[in-house]
């Protein structure tokens, strides 16, 4: 058994949230060990320019190097075609290894292992891990839970959106096409297509996970092709695609864990809150929560009298973000009016509520609220607007309240 000191924090999960938390905590002077393993499944995701900026600003230069140049993004939604904006494409396995290279350069202790069991025994965390056939038990006073959607939900109060699943697969073809991305609606779901420009097409089909026609793994590709037929009128001709591979099913239900922080643990990234991929920016949101988490942990551990304020600050932020992203997703679903009677669309156009996503930037007043300041959560004067009820502390690097 390896005994760890109170100021030695274990971070569970080696994705963007685990990496950003580990780095932030190390910079605040903690000994950090990152536990986890990079998934070797083929997953393609799209990120925006601001994620690349955030990666570079926060020291994840190797990860930022794994990102593609911008590719145009088209949408076929509600029977209309638009060129929406651009996206940058990442292959998640490569990207996550990039994050680990950055952590290695920063001197963070990383242990490539499977986390088998985590329990709190009389205030101590006991984490059983295996690597290369060897078992070990680690003990810590504080853990950062960053195992994404794999983080156990038991004993946590959770809120969930409509149950969704994303089926993904790659096809080969011999057509000459420039790289691009397409997001398209179909009668019982939506499809995201990444055309690599090098003879391969990655497809992600999101449907309701309670759909009784969902296939077994071997039948994922034909099931997806059947749904892709609906896009022929939009010029997407999957009949020319061959040799399907890398079939995968990924849960994509929106989940909020209300109980995401205490005096001995914090959940960051997808482990705290996951949004419907349609509302986008999962990696950005994960990085964002992981970038404020170190200040929350620092306050909880080093300023016990401020502990409850730091805990409420983090919990309120995660809850606020979840609701906002849920409404953003709902607004995208509502832009599709052809299928509003179909069960998939009906459930998502009405969830989470009927409230507007954004309210006018009308100023309500000023209040003293917690903010992230010099590695701690501290109270400051902030500007409260209808749209930003948690308050705005800084605008362009200057205090919003003078
Ligand atoms: C279908 C789908 C499509 C998406 N598309 C996009 C997109 O295009 N753009 C975007 O920005 N976001 C997208 N997202 C969201 C994005 O994937 C997540 O928000 C982001 O990866 C969360 O980062 P994280 O670090 O919190 O969790 P993860 O990235 O899930 O990282 C968790 C880490 O913990 C490790 N781990 C878990 N359990 C164990 C264990 N028991 N032992 C050891 N290691 C373990 C995993 O291997 C992984 O390395 C998508 C999500 C889904 C489901």
Short mmCIF file of C-alpha atoms and ligand atoms in Angstrom, two decimals:
data_model
loop_
_atom_site.label_atom_id
_atom_site.label_comp_id
_atom_site.label_asym_id
_atom_site.label_seq_id
_atom_site.Cartn_x
_atom_site.Cartn_y
_atom_site.Cartn_z
CA UNK A 1 0.00 0.00 0.00
CA UNK A 2 1.36 3.44 -0.92
CA UNK A 3 0.64 6.08 1.74
CA UNK A 4 0.20 9.56 0.35
CA UNK A 5 0.50 12.84 2.24
CA UNK A 6 -2.44 15.22 2.71
CA UNK A 7 -0.99 17.71 0.25
CA UNK A 8 -0.57 14.97 -2.31
CA UNK A 9 -3.64 14.92 -4.51
CA UNK A 10 -4.70 12.04 -6.73
CA UNK A 11 -6.33 12.98 -10.03
CA UNK A 12 -8.39 10.13 -11.52
CA UNK A 13 -8.67 10.20 -15.31
CA UNK A 14 -6.25 11.31 -18.01
CA UNK A 15 -8.51 13.31 -20.34
CA UNK A 16 -8.60 17.10 -20.81
CA UNK A 17 -10.20 17.74 -17.40
CA UNK A 18 -7.78 15.49 -15.48
CA UNK A 19 -4.80 16.98 -17.31
CA UNK A 20 -5.85 20.60 -16.70
CA UNK A 21 -6.65 19.95 -13.02
CA UNK A 22 -3.33 18.17 -12.45
CA UNK A 23 -1.36 21.00 -14.02
CA UNK A 24 -3.29 23.70 -12.13
CA UNK A 25 -2.79 21.95 -8.78
CA UNK A 26 0.92 21.43 -9.42
CA UNK A 27 1.26 25.15 -10.15
CA UNK A 28 -0.38 25.87 -6.78
CA UNK A 29 2.33 23.82 -5.07
CA UNK A 30 0.62 20.45 -4.60
CA UNK A 31 2.19 17.10 -5.26
CA UNK A 32 -0.07 15.54 -7.85
CA UNK A 33 -0.29 12.06 -9.27
CA UNK A 34 -2.46 11.52 -12.32
CA UNK A 35 -3.96 8.04 -12.56
CA UNK A 36 -5.61 6.72 -15.69
CA UNK A 37 -5.20 5.36 -19.14
CA UNK A 38 -5.89 6.81 -22.58
CA UNK A 39 -8.73 5.06 -24.41
CA UNK A 40 -7.56 3.44 -27.64
CA UNK A 41 -10.92 3.70 -29.40
CA UNK A 42 -11.26 5.72 -32.61
CA UNK A 43 -13.08 8.93 -31.71
CA UNK A 44 -13.05 12.07 -33.82
CA UNK A 45 -14.19 15.36 -32.30
CA UNK A 46 -14.39 18.97 -33.40
CA UNK A 47 -13.14 21.96 -31.45
CA UNK A 48 -13.17 25.70 -31.98
CA UNK A 49 -10.31 28.16 -32.21
CA UNK A 50 -10.89 29.28 -28.63
CA UNK A 51 -10.12 25.75 -27.37
CA UNK A 52 -6.76 25.90 -29.18
CA UNK A 53 -6.11 29.29 -27.61
CA UNK A 54 -7.01 27.94 -24.17
CA UNK A 55 -4.72 24.92 -24.68
CA UNK A 56 -1.77 27.12 -25.66
CA UNK A 57 -2.34 29.66 -22.87
CA UNK A 58 -2.50 26.89 -20.28
CA UNK A 59 0.64 25.06 -21.42
CA UNK A 60 -0.88 22.27 -23.53
CA UNK A 61 1.22 22.98 -26.60
CA UNK A 62 1.75 19.33 -27.63
CA UNK A 63 -2.01 18.74 -27.50
CA UNK A 64 -2.62 21.91 -29.52
CA UNK A 65 -0.19 20.57 -32.14
CA UNK A 66 -2.50 17.56 -32.69
CA UNK A 67 -5.34 19.77 -33.92
CA UNK A 68 -6.18 20.00 -37.65
CA UNK A 69 -6.25 23.28 -39.57
CA UNK A 70 -9.77 24.77 -39.78
CA UNK A 71 -12.23 22.93 -42.04
CA UNK A 72 -15.54 24.36 -43.26
CA UNK A 73 -18.65 23.22 -41.43
CA UNK A 74 -21.93 22.85 -43.31
CA UNK A 75 -25.31 22.25 -41.81
CA UNK A 76 -28.36 20.61 -43.36
CA UNK A 77 -31.03 21.48 -40.85
CA UNK A 78 -34.75 22.04 -41.32
CA UNK A 79 -34.32 21.34 -45.04
CA UNK A 80 -31.86 24.21 -45.48
CA UNK A 81 -28.16 24.15 -46.27
CA UNK A 82 -25.81 26.65 -44.63
CA UNK A 83 -22.08 27.03 -44.30
CA UNK A 84 -22.10 27.55 -40.56
CA UNK A 85 -18.48 28.28 -39.56
CA UNK A 86 -15.26 26.29 -39.27
CA UNK A 87 -14.16 23.49 -36.96
CA UNK A 88 -10.81 22.00 -36.04
CA UNK A 89 -10.69 18.23 -35.97
CA UNK A 90 -8.95 16.04 -33.42
CA UNK A 91 -8.40 12.32 -33.14
CA UNK A 92 -8.97 11.89 -29.43
CA UNK A 93 -6.41 9.18 -28.76
CA UNK A 94 -3.63 11.26 -30.38
CA UNK A 95 -4.87 14.43 -28.67
CA UNK A 96 -4.99 12.79 -25.22
CA UNK A 97 -1.43 11.46 -25.67
CA UNK A 98 -0.46 15.05 -26.53
CA UNK A 99 -1.90 16.18 -23.19
CA UNK A 100 0.20 13.56 -21.40
CA UNK A 101 3.37 14.72 -23.16
CA UNK A 102 2.63 18.24 -21.90
CA UNK A 103 2.21 16.93 -18.36
CA UNK A 104 5.45 14.98 -18.59
CA UNK A 105 7.30 18.13 -19.65
CA UNK A 106 5.74 19.94 -16.66
CA UNK A 107 7.07 17.22 -14.34
CA UNK A 108 3.70 15.76 -13.35
CA UNK A 109 3.75 12.23 -12.04
CA UNK A 110 1.57 10.07 -14.31
CA UNK A 111 0.70 6.48 -13.65
CA UNK A 112 -0.71 4.59 -16.64
CA UNK A 113 -3.17 2.27 -14.92
CA UNK A 114 -6.75 1.06 -14.78
CA UNK A 115 -8.64 2.40 -11.80
CA UNK A 116 -10.57 -0.58 -10.46
CA UNK A 117 -12.23 0.65 -7.31
CA UNK A 118 -12.56 3.89 -5.37
CA UNK A 119 -13.98 4.10 -1.87
CA UNK A 120 -13.99 6.45 1.06
CA UNK A 121 -13.14 4.62 4.24
CA UNK A 122 -13.45 6.78 7.39
CA UNK A 123 -12.39 9.94 5.57
CA UNK A 124 -9.56 8.33 3.57
CA UNK A 125 -9.82 7.61 -0.14
CA UNK A 126 -8.66 4.16 -1.13
CA UNK A 127 -8.03 3.65 -4.83
CA UNK A 128 -7.28 0.20 -6.24
CA UNK A 129 -5.39 0.28 -9.51
CA UNK A 130 -3.82 -2.27 -11.83
CA UNK A 131 -1.02 -1.77 -14.31
CA UNK A 132 0.93 -4.42 -16.21
CA UNK A 133 -0.79 -7.12 -14.18
CA UNK A 134 0.23 -5.59 -10.84
CA UNK A 135 -2.32 -4.40 -8.30
CA UNK A 136 -1.77 -1.48 -5.96
CA UNK A 137 -3.80 0.40 -3.38
CA UNK A 138 -3.31 4.15 -3.09
CA UNK A 139 -4.58 6.19 -0.15
CA UNK A 140 -5.28 9.92 -0.26
CA UNK A 141 -7.14 12.60 1.66
CA UNK A 142 -8.30 14.44 -1.46
CA UNK A 143 -9.14 13.23 -4.96
CA UNK A 144 -10.08 14.90 -8.22
CA UNK A 145 -12.60 12.72 -10.09
CA UNK A 146 -12.00 13.26 -13.82
CA UNK A 147 -12.94 9.92 -15.34
CA UNK A 148 -15.46 11.59 -17.64
CA UNK A 149 -18.66 9.70 -18.32
CA UNK A 150 -17.06 6.59 -16.78
CA UNK A 151 -16.97 8.20 -13.32
CA UNK A 152 -19.43 6.26 -11.14
CA UNK A 153 -22.67 8.09 -10.37
CA UNK A 154 -23.81 6.05 -7.38
CA UNK A 155 -24.72 8.01 -4.23
CA UNK A 156 -24.66 11.23 -6.22
CA UNK A 157 -27.73 13.26 -6.91
CA UNK A 158 -28.01 13.48 -10.71
CA UNK A 159 -30.17 15.22 -13.29
CA UNK A 160 -30.41 13.75 -16.77
CA UNK A 161 -31.64 14.90 -20.15
CA UNK A 162 -33.30 12.68 -22.78
CA UNK A 163 -31.37 9.41 -23.04
CA UNK A 164 -29.11 9.60 -26.09
CA UNK A 165 -26.52 7.42 -27.74
CA UNK A 166 -24.02 8.21 -30.49
CA UNK A 167 -23.03 5.47 -32.92
CA UNK A 168 -19.80 6.11 -34.77
CA UNK A 169 -17.97 4.42 -37.65
CA UNK A 170 -15.51 5.17 -40.43
CA UNK A 171 -15.83 4.32 -44.14
CA UNK A 172 -13.31 4.35 -47.01
CA UNK A 173 -14.00 5.82 -50.46
CA UNK A 174 -12.07 6.88 -53.55
CA UNK A 175 -13.67 10.27 -54.19
CA UNK A 176 -11.53 13.40 -54.26
CA UNK A 177 -13.06 15.86 -51.80
CA UNK A 178 -11.74 18.70 -49.70
CA UNK A 179 -11.91 18.18 -45.93
CA UNK A 180 -15.14 19.41 -44.37
CA UNK A 181 -17.67 18.71 -41.66
CA UNK A 182 -21.44 18.34 -41.95
CA UNK A 183 -24.10 18.45 -39.23
CA UNK A 184 -27.47 17.22 -40.47
CA UNK A 185 -30.88 16.46 -39.02
CA UNK A 186 -32.81 13.28 -39.83
CA UNK A 187 -36.25 12.16 -38.69
CA UNK A 188 -35.11 10.34 -35.56
CA UNK A 189 -31.77 11.94 -34.75
CA UNK A 190 -28.88 13.92 -36.13
CA UNK A 191 -25.66 13.09 -37.91
CA UNK A 192 -22.17 14.61 -37.80
CA UNK A 193 -19.91 13.72 -40.72
CA UNK A 194 -16.19 14.41 -40.94
CA UNK A 195 -14.79 14.10 -44.45
CA UNK A 196 -11.03 13.76 -44.03
CA UNK A 197 -10.14 14.56 -47.64
CA UNK A 198 -7.88 11.50 -47.59
CA UNK A 199 -10.41 8.86 -48.64
CA UNK A 200 -12.11 8.31 -45.31
CA UNK A 201 -15.34 9.54 -43.78
CA UNK A 202 -16.15 9.45 -40.07
CA UNK A 203 -19.82 9.45 -39.12
CA UNK A 204 -21.51 9.99 -35.76
CA UNK A 205 -25.23 9.24 -35.58
CA UNK A 206 -27.09 10.38 -32.46
CA UNK A 207 -30.40 8.68 -31.70
CA UNK A 208 -32.51 8.01 -28.63
CA UNK A 209 -30.90 5.28 -26.56
CA UNK A 210 -34.35 3.87 -25.84
CA UNK A 211 -34.87 3.31 -29.60
CA UNK A 212 -35.99 -0.33 -29.79
CA UNK A 213 -34.30 -0.81 -33.18
CA UNK A 214 -30.77 -0.11 -31.89
CA UNK A 215 -28.33 -2.64 -33.36
CA UNK A 216 -25.76 -4.97 -31.83
CA UNK A 217 -22.14 -3.92 -32.46
CA UNK A 218 -21.75 -5.99 -35.67
CA UNK A 219 -24.81 -4.27 -37.15
CA UNK A 220 -23.86 -0.67 -36.32
CA UNK A 221 -22.56 0.17 -39.83
CA UNK A 222 -25.65 -1.09 -41.76
CA UNK A 223 -27.91 0.62 -39.19
CA UNK A 224 -26.07 3.91 -39.76
CA UNK A 225 -26.15 3.54 -43.56
CA UNK A 226 -29.92 3.09 -43.41
CA UNK A 227 -30.23 6.41 -41.56
CA UNK A 228 -27.78 8.11 -43.92
CA UNK A 229 -30.13 7.37 -46.84
CA UNK A 230 -32.27 10.25 -45.56
CA UNK A 231 -29.45 12.62 -46.49
CA UNK A 232 -29.25 11.66 -50.16
CA UNK A 233 -31.46 14.62 -51.06
CA UNK A 234 -28.84 16.81 -49.36
CA UNK A 235 -26.17 15.39 -51.69
CA UNK A 236 -24.61 12.96 -49.19
CA UNK A 237 -24.22 9.74 -51.08
CA UNK A 238 -23.07 7.00 -48.74
CA UNK A 239 -23.56 4.30 -51.41
CA UNK A 240 -19.97 4.93 -52.52
CA UNK A 241 -18.57 4.27 -49.06
CA UNK A 242 -16.86 0.95 -48.36
CA UNK A 243 -15.06 -1.06 -45.68
CA UNK A 244 -16.74 0.23 -42.54
CA UNK A 245 -14.61 0.06 -39.41
CA UNK A 246 -14.06 1.42 -35.89
CA UNK A 247 -17.72 0.97 -34.97
CA UNK A 248 -18.44 2.33 -31.51
CA UNK A 249 -21.38 3.33 -29.31
CA UNK A 250 -20.92 6.32 -26.99
CA UNK A 251 -23.44 7.43 -24.39
CA UNK A 252 -24.28 11.08 -24.97
CA UNK A 253 -27.06 11.88 -22.48
CA UNK A 254 -26.71 15.22 -20.68
CA UNK A 255 -25.93 14.56 -17.02
CA UNK A 256 -25.48 16.90 -14.07
CA UNK A 257 -24.02 15.65 -10.79
CA UNK A 258 -25.40 18.02 -8.15
CA UNK A 259 -23.04 16.72 -5.50
CA UNK A 260 -19.88 17.56 -7.43
CA UNK A 261 -17.61 18.91 -4.68
CA UNK A 262 -16.97 18.40 -0.96
CA UNK A 263 -14.10 18.86 1.48
CA UNK A 264 -12.44 15.68 0.19
CA UNK A 265 -13.25 15.44 -3.53
CA UNK A 266 -14.12 17.45 -6.59
CA UNK A 267 -15.59 16.21 -9.87
CA UNK A 268 -14.36 18.04 -12.95
CA UNK A 269 -15.14 17.94 -16.68
CA UNK A 270 -17.66 15.34 -17.82
CA UNK A 271 -17.53 13.73 -14.38
CA UNK A 272 -19.32 16.83 -13.04
CA UNK A 273 -21.49 17.68 -16.01
CA UNK A 274 -21.92 16.48 -19.57
CA UNK A 275 -23.77 18.33 -22.27
CA UNK A 276 -25.48 16.99 -25.38
CA UNK A 277 -22.75 17.05 -28.08
CA UNK A 278 -25.14 19.15 -30.19
CA UNK A 279 -24.68 22.08 -27.80
CA UNK A 280 -21.00 21.53 -28.51
CA UNK A 281 -17.85 22.52 -26.77
CA UNK A 282 -17.58 19.54 -24.42
CA UNK A 283 -13.80 19.83 -24.35
CA UNK A 284 -13.94 23.57 -23.82
CA UNK A 285 -16.38 23.19 -20.92
CA UNK A 286 -14.30 20.38 -19.41
CA UNK A 287 -11.14 22.44 -19.60
CA UNK A 288 -12.97 25.43 -18.12
CA UNK A 289 -14.26 23.55 -15.08
CA UNK A 290 -10.85 21.96 -14.60
CA UNK A 291 -9.12 25.33 -14.78
CA UNK A 292 -11.17 26.79 -11.90
CA UNK A 293 -11.10 23.57 -9.84
CA UNK A 294 -7.52 24.04 -8.50
CA UNK A 295 -8.50 27.35 -6.85
CA UNK A 296 -11.54 25.65 -5.31
CA UNK A 297 -9.39 22.77 -3.98
CA UNK A 298 -6.76 25.22 -2.72
CA UNK A 299 -9.40 27.16 -0.77
CA UNK A 300 -10.99 23.99 0.62
CA UNK A 301 -7.62 22.64 1.82
CA UNK A 302 -5.76 25.77 2.86
CA UNK A 303 -8.51 28.17 3.99
CA UNK A 304 -10.98 25.97 5.87
CA UNK A 305 -12.98 29.02 7.02
CA UNK A 306 -13.74 29.79 3.35
CA UNK A 307 -14.51 26.18 2.45
CA UNK A 308 -18.29 26.36 2.18
CA UNK A 309 -18.08 29.49 0.00
CA UNK A 310 -15.67 27.72 -2.39
CA UNK A 311 -17.89 24.64 -2.53
CA UNK A 312 -21.03 26.69 -3.31
CA UNK A 313 -19.11 28.69 -5.92
CA UNK A 314 -18.13 25.55 -7.86
CA UNK A 315 -21.50 23.84 -7.49
CA UNK A 316 -23.42 26.94 -8.63
CA UNK A 317 -21.17 27.38 -11.64
CA UNK A 318 -21.55 23.78 -12.81
CA UNK A 319 -25.32 23.90 -12.32
CA UNK A 320 -25.63 27.21 -14.18
CA UNK A 321 -23.50 25.95 -17.06
CA UNK A 322 -25.49 22.73 -17.32
CA UNK A 323 -28.79 24.57 -17.58
CA UNK A 324 -27.41 27.05 -20.09
CA UNK A 325 -25.95 24.33 -22.32
CA UNK A 326 -29.15 22.29 -22.07
CA UNK A 327 -31.15 25.30 -23.28
CA UNK A 328 -28.61 25.95 -26.05
CA UNK A 329 -29.06 22.37 -27.25
CA UNK A 330 -32.85 22.72 -27.05
CA UNK A 331 -32.67 25.86 -29.22
CA UNK A 332 -30.75 23.93 -31.90
CA UNK A 333 -33.34 21.16 -31.83
CA UNK A 334 -36.12 23.73 -32.15
CA UNK A 335 -34.56 25.06 -35.37
CA UNK A 336 -35.70 21.80 -36.99
CA UNK A 337 -39.47 22.09 -37.49
CA UNK A 338 -40.09 19.24 -39.95
CA UNK A 339 -39.91 16.50 -37.32
CA UNK A 340 -41.40 18.14 -34.25
CA UNK A 341 -43.89 15.29 -33.81
CA UNK A 342 -41.19 12.61 -33.92
CA UNK A 343 -40.39 11.25 -30.41
CA UNK A 344 -36.65 12.06 -30.68
CA UNK A 345 -37.30 15.73 -31.52
CA UNK A 346 -40.31 16.20 -29.26
CA UNK A 347 -38.37 15.09 -26.17
CA UNK A 348 -35.43 17.39 -26.94
CA UNK A 349 -37.38 20.48 -28.03
CA UNK A 350 -39.14 20.55 -24.64
CA UNK A 351 -36.14 19.88 -22.40
CA UNK A 352 -34.98 21.24 -19.96
CA UNK A 353 -37.73 23.89 -19.82
CA UNK A 354 -39.27 26.73 -21.82
CA UNK A 355 -37.05 29.48 -20.39
CA UNK A 356 -34.91 31.53 -22.80
CA UNK A 357 -31.21 30.58 -23.02
CA UNK A 358 -30.07 34.18 -22.77
CA UNK A 359 -31.68 37.15 -21.10
CA UNK A 360 -30.96 40.79 -21.91
CA UNK A 361 -27.63 42.12 -20.59
CA UNK A 362 -29.69 44.39 -18.34
CA UNK A 363 -27.81 45.37 -15.17
CA UNK A 364 -29.52 44.43 -11.92
CA UNK A 365 -26.87 45.83 -9.59
CA UNK A 366 -23.67 44.94 -7.80
CA UNK A 367 -23.10 42.30 -5.15
CA UNK A 368 -20.25 40.69 -3.28
CA UNK A 369 -19.75 37.24 -4.78
CA UNK A 370 -17.01 34.58 -4.93
CA UNK A 371 -14.54 34.75 -7.83
CA UNK A 372 -11.27 33.01 -8.74
CA UNK A 373 -8.46 35.26 -7.56
CA UNK A 374 -4.74 34.40 -7.23
CA UNK A 375 -5.32 30.68 -6.79
CA UNK A 376 -8.15 30.99 -4.27
CA UNK A 377 -11.87 31.64 -4.25
CA UNK A 378 -12.35 35.08 -2.75
CA UNK A 379 -15.22 37.50 -2.46
CA UNK A 380 -15.24 40.56 -4.68
CA UNK A 381 -17.69 43.16 -5.95
CA UNK A 382 -19.27 41.84 -9.14
CA UNK A 383 -21.78 43.15 -11.63
CA UNK A 384 -25.05 41.19 -11.72
CA UNK A 385 -26.99 41.21 -14.97
CA UNK A 386 -30.15 39.36 -15.91
CA UNK A 387 -28.08 37.16 -18.21
CA UNK A 388 -25.16 36.65 -15.79
CA UNK A 389 -26.79 36.05 -12.38
CA UNK A 390 -23.53 34.67 -10.92
CA UNK A 391 -21.87 37.99 -11.63
CA UNK A 392 -19.16 39.48 -13.82
CA UNK A 393 -15.95 40.35 -12.02
CA UNK A 394 -13.62 41.36 -14.86
CA UNK A 395 -14.22 42.79 -18.32
CA UNK A 396 -11.17 42.83 -20.61
CA UNK A 397 -8.86 42.44 -17.61
CA UNK A 398 -10.39 45.37 -15.68
CA UNK A 399 -12.79 45.13 -12.70
CA UNK A 400 -16.41 45.39 -13.84
CA UNK A 401 -17.26 47.29 -10.63
CA UNK A 402 -15.07 50.29 -9.89
C1 LIG B 1 -20.52 11.18 -28.98
C2 LIG B 1 -19.77 12.34 -28.42
C3 LIG B 1 -19.24 13.28 -29.27
C4 LIG B 1 -18.56 14.37 -28.76
N1 LIG B 1 -18.06 15.30 -29.62
C5 LIG B 1 -17.41 16.36 -29.13
C6 LIG B 1 -16.88 17.34 -30.02
O1 LIG B 1 -16.99 17.22 -31.24
N2 LIG B 1 -16.24 18.40 -29.47
C7 LIG B 1 -16.09 18.56 -28.13
O2 LIG B 1 -15.50 19.56 -27.69
N3 LIG B 1 -16.56 17.63 -27.27
C8 LIG B 1 -17.22 16.56 -27.74
N4 LIG B 1 -17.71 15.62 -26.88
C9 LIG B 1 -17.52 15.83 -25.45
C10 LIG B 1 -16.09 15.48 -25.01
O3 LIG B 1 -15.76 14.18 -25.43
C11 LIG B 1 -16.01 15.56 -23.50
O4 LIG B 1 -16.68 16.69 -23.02
C12 LIG B 1 -14.58 15.59 -22.99
O5 LIG B 1 -13.84 14.52 -23.47
C13 LIG B 1 -14.59 15.53 -21.47
O6 LIG B 1 -13.28 15.51 -20.99
P1 LIG B 1 -12.99 14.83 -19.59
O7 LIG B 1 -11.54 14.95 -19.36
O8 LIG B 1 -13.93 15.34 -18.58
O9 LIG B 1 -13.39 13.29 -19.80
P2 LIG B 1 -12.78 12.23 -20.82
O10 LIG B 1 -12.25 12.88 -22.02
O11 LIG B 1 -13.82 11.18 -20.97
O12 LIG B 1 -11.54 11.64 -20.04
C14 LIG B 1 -11.68 10.67 -19.03
C15 LIG B 1 -10.37 9.93 -18.92
O13 LIG B 1 -10.45 9.01 -17.83
C16 LIG B 1 -9.99 7.74 -18.26
N5 LIG B 1 -10.68 6.72 -17.48
C17 LIG B 1 -12.00 6.58 -17.28
N6 LIG B 1 -12.24 5.53 -16.48
C18 LIG B 1 -11.03 5.00 -16.18
C19 LIG B 1 -10.60 3.90 -15.37
N7 LIG B 1 -11.47 3.14 -14.71
N8 LIG B 1 -9.28 3.64 -15.28
C20 LIG B 1 -8.38 4.42 -15.93
N9 LIG B 1 -8.72 5.48 -16.69
C21 LIG B 1 -10.03 5.76 -16.81
C22 LIG B 1 -10.37 7.67 -19.74
O14 LIG B 1 -9.61 6.71 -20.42
C23 LIG B 1 -10.05 9.09 -20.16
O15 LIG B 1 -8.68 9.22 -20.46
C24 LIG B 1 -18.40 14.52 -27.36
C25 LIG B 1 -18.92 13.57 -26.50
C26 LIG B 1 -19.61 12.49 -27.02
C27 LIG B 1 -20.18 11.47 -26.08
#
